Tab-separated table of C-alpha atoms in Angstrom:
chain	number	residue	atom	x	y	z
A	221	HIS	CA	61.360	70.216	116.703
A	222	VAL	CA	58.720	72.707	117.807
A	223	GLN	CA	56.269	71.709	120.486
A	224	LEU	CA	53.337	73.660	121.866
A	225	VAL	CA	51.859	72.286	125.069
A	226	GLU	CA	48.356	73.202	126.245
A	227	SER	CA	46.915	72.748	129.705
A	228	GLY	CA	43.992	73.944	131.797
A	229	GLY	CA	41.065	72.192	130.167
A	230	GLY	CA	38.349	70.517	132.174
A	231	SER	CA	34.628	70.212	132.827
A	232	VAL	CA	32.591	73.142	134.116
A	233	GLN	CA	28.981	74.205	134.458
A	234	ALA	CA	27.526	76.835	132.153
A	235	GLY	CA	28.509	80.282	133.378
A	236	GLY	CA	31.775	79.045	134.819
A	237	SER	CA	35.344	79.922	133.887
A	238	LEU	CA	38.524	78.216	132.756
A	239	ARG	CA	41.998	79.482	131.948
A	240	LEU	CA	43.970	77.658	129.282
A	241	SER	CA	47.750	77.892	129.032
A	242	CYS	CA	50.145	77.218	126.169
A	243	ALA	CA	53.907	76.957	126.593
A	244	ALA	CA	55.987	77.818	123.524
A	245	PRO	CA	59.679	77.928	122.539
A	246	THR	CA	61.212	81.422	122.743
A	247	ILE	CA	61.603	81.854	118.983
A	248	ILE	CA	57.948	81.009	118.405
A	249	TYR	CA	56.688	83.202	121.232
A	250	SER	CA	58.780	86.213	120.195
A	251	THR	CA	58.290	86.274	116.421
A	252	TYR	CA	55.161	84.311	115.520
A	253	CYS	CA	51.479	84.991	115.616
A	254	MET	CA	49.718	82.634	118.009
A	255	GLY	CA	46.145	81.643	118.522
A	256	TRP	CA	43.552	79.327	119.943
A	257	PHE	CA	41.340	77.052	117.860
A	258	ARG	CA	38.604	74.653	118.882
A	259	GLN	CA	36.832	71.671	117.410
A	260	ALA	CA	33.409	70.574	118.613
A	261	PRO	CA	32.275	66.953	118.178
A	262	GLY	CA	31.311	66.339	114.561
A	263	LYS	CA	32.402	69.803	113.431
A	264	GLU	CA	35.420	71.341	111.731
A	265	ARG	CA	38.174	73.104	113.652
A	266	VAL	CA	37.640	76.869	113.798
A	267	GLY	CA	39.641	79.841	114.988
A	268	VAL	CA	38.686	81.347	118.341
A	269	VAL	CA	41.232	84.137	118.750
A	270	GLY	CA	44.604	85.178	117.408
A	271	ILE	CA	47.321	87.493	118.713
A	272	ASP	CA	50.412	88.877	117.005
A	273	SER	CA	53.843	89.611	118.455
A	274	TYR	CA	52.807	93.193	119.242
A	275	GLY	CA	49.713	92.223	121.201
A	276	SER	CA	47.058	93.008	118.598
A	277	THR	CA	44.146	90.567	118.744
A	278	MET	CA	41.304	89.205	116.658
A	279	TYR	CA	38.361	87.324	118.193
A	280	THR	CA	35.614	85.328	116.558
A	281	ASP	CA	32.246	86.986	117.198
A	282	SER	CA	30.849	84.234	119.408
A	283	VAL	CA	33.457	84.736	122.147
A	284	LYS	CA	33.842	88.528	122.158
A	285	GLY	CA	33.322	89.923	125.635
A	286	ARG	CA	33.749	86.499	127.241
A	287	PHE	CA	37.206	85.266	126.226
A	288	THR	CA	40.511	87.101	126.591
A	289	ILE	CA	43.837	86.094	125.072
A	290	SER	CA	47.079	87.268	126.655
A	291	ARG	CA	50.822	86.717	126.505
A	292	ASP	CA	53.284	86.476	129.391
A	293	GLY	CA	56.772	87.469	128.261
A	294	ALA	CA	58.472	86.238	131.425
A	295	LYS	CA	56.999	82.748	131.132
A	296	LYS	CA	56.892	82.656	127.311
A	297	SER	CA	53.330	81.458	127.594
A	298	LEU	CA	50.013	82.130	125.907
A	299	TYR	CA	46.750	82.155	127.854
A	300	LEU	CA	43.053	82.064	127.126
A	301	GLN	CA	40.791	83.258	129.931
A	302	MET	CA	37.294	81.937	129.275
A	303	ASN	CA	34.415	83.395	131.279
A	304	SER	CA	30.642	82.926	131.096
A	305	LEU	CA	31.148	79.591	129.383
A	306	LYS	CA	28.311	78.120	127.346
A	307	PRO	CA	27.614	74.531	126.236
A	308	GLU	CA	28.456	75.544	122.661
A	309	ASP	CA	31.996	76.333	123.824
A	310	THR	CA	32.551	72.610	124.344
A	311	GLY	CA	35.334	71.135	122.252
A	312	MET	CA	38.981	70.299	121.948
A	313	TYR	CA	41.045	73.485	122.213
A	314	TYR	CA	44.335	73.800	120.371
A	315	CYS	CA	47.176	76.266	120.727
A	316	ALA	CA	48.772	77.222	117.408
A	317	ALA	CA	51.638	79.324	116.052
A	318	GLY	CA	52.678	80.519	112.605
A	319	PRO	CA	54.557	83.218	110.658
A	320	CYS	CA	53.051	86.618	111.446
A	321	TRP	CA	52.821	88.198	107.994
A	322	ASN	CA	49.882	90.558	108.447
A	323	GLY	CA	48.887	90.525	112.092
A	324	PRO	CA	46.490	88.244	113.974
A	325	ASN	CA	44.528	85.788	111.891
A	326	LEU	CA	41.787	83.217	112.474
A	327	SER	CA	42.616	81.099	109.439
A	328	GLY	CA	44.132	77.739	110.294
A	329	ALA	CA	46.171	77.867	107.089
A	330	MET	CA	48.502	80.459	108.614
A	331	TYR	CA	49.440	78.279	111.559
A	332	GLU	CA	52.002	75.541	111.068
A	333	TYR	CA	52.703	74.484	114.653
A	334	TRP	CA	50.033	72.952	116.854
A	335	GLY	CA	49.649	71.567	120.330
A	336	GLN	CA	48.041	68.248	121.192
A	337	GLY	CA	44.826	69.833	122.428
A	338	THR	CA	43.072	70.139	125.768
A	339	GLN	CA	39.425	69.198	126.252
A	340	VAL	CA	36.881	71.748	127.455
A	341	THR	CA	33.429	70.498	128.380
A	342	VAL	CA	30.614	72.841	129.422
A	343	SER	CA	27.336	71.393	130.674
C-alpha cells in the first residue's frame, strides 16, 4: 500500500509564502516522477509542477518564477516552496507520483498515487 502524505498548507495573505512537504516511500521517491497538483473551488484539478528522478522539472506558466519544487534524498521528501502567493493560488494541493516514462509531466493521467491533500488559502 503506497501512501503519500502532504503537510504545510495554511492561510496566508497575498504576497506571503508557504512550503509544502510530501513524504513518500523509498521506491516511489527513487524511481517515480512526482508532482504537485491543485484544485480550486468549483474547478478541475490541474498540474502545478512535476519533477523526474533526475531532477528535471516542468512548471505550469502561472507559477513560474514564484514556485520551486525540490527533492531531499536524505529525507525521501518532496517540497514545494511557494512565494509571492496570489488569491488565485488558493486550492487543495495534492502530492502525486507515477511511472516516469518520459520525464516530468503535468498530466494527471500519468500519476497513480496521490496524497490526501493540504489546503492552501490566500487572501
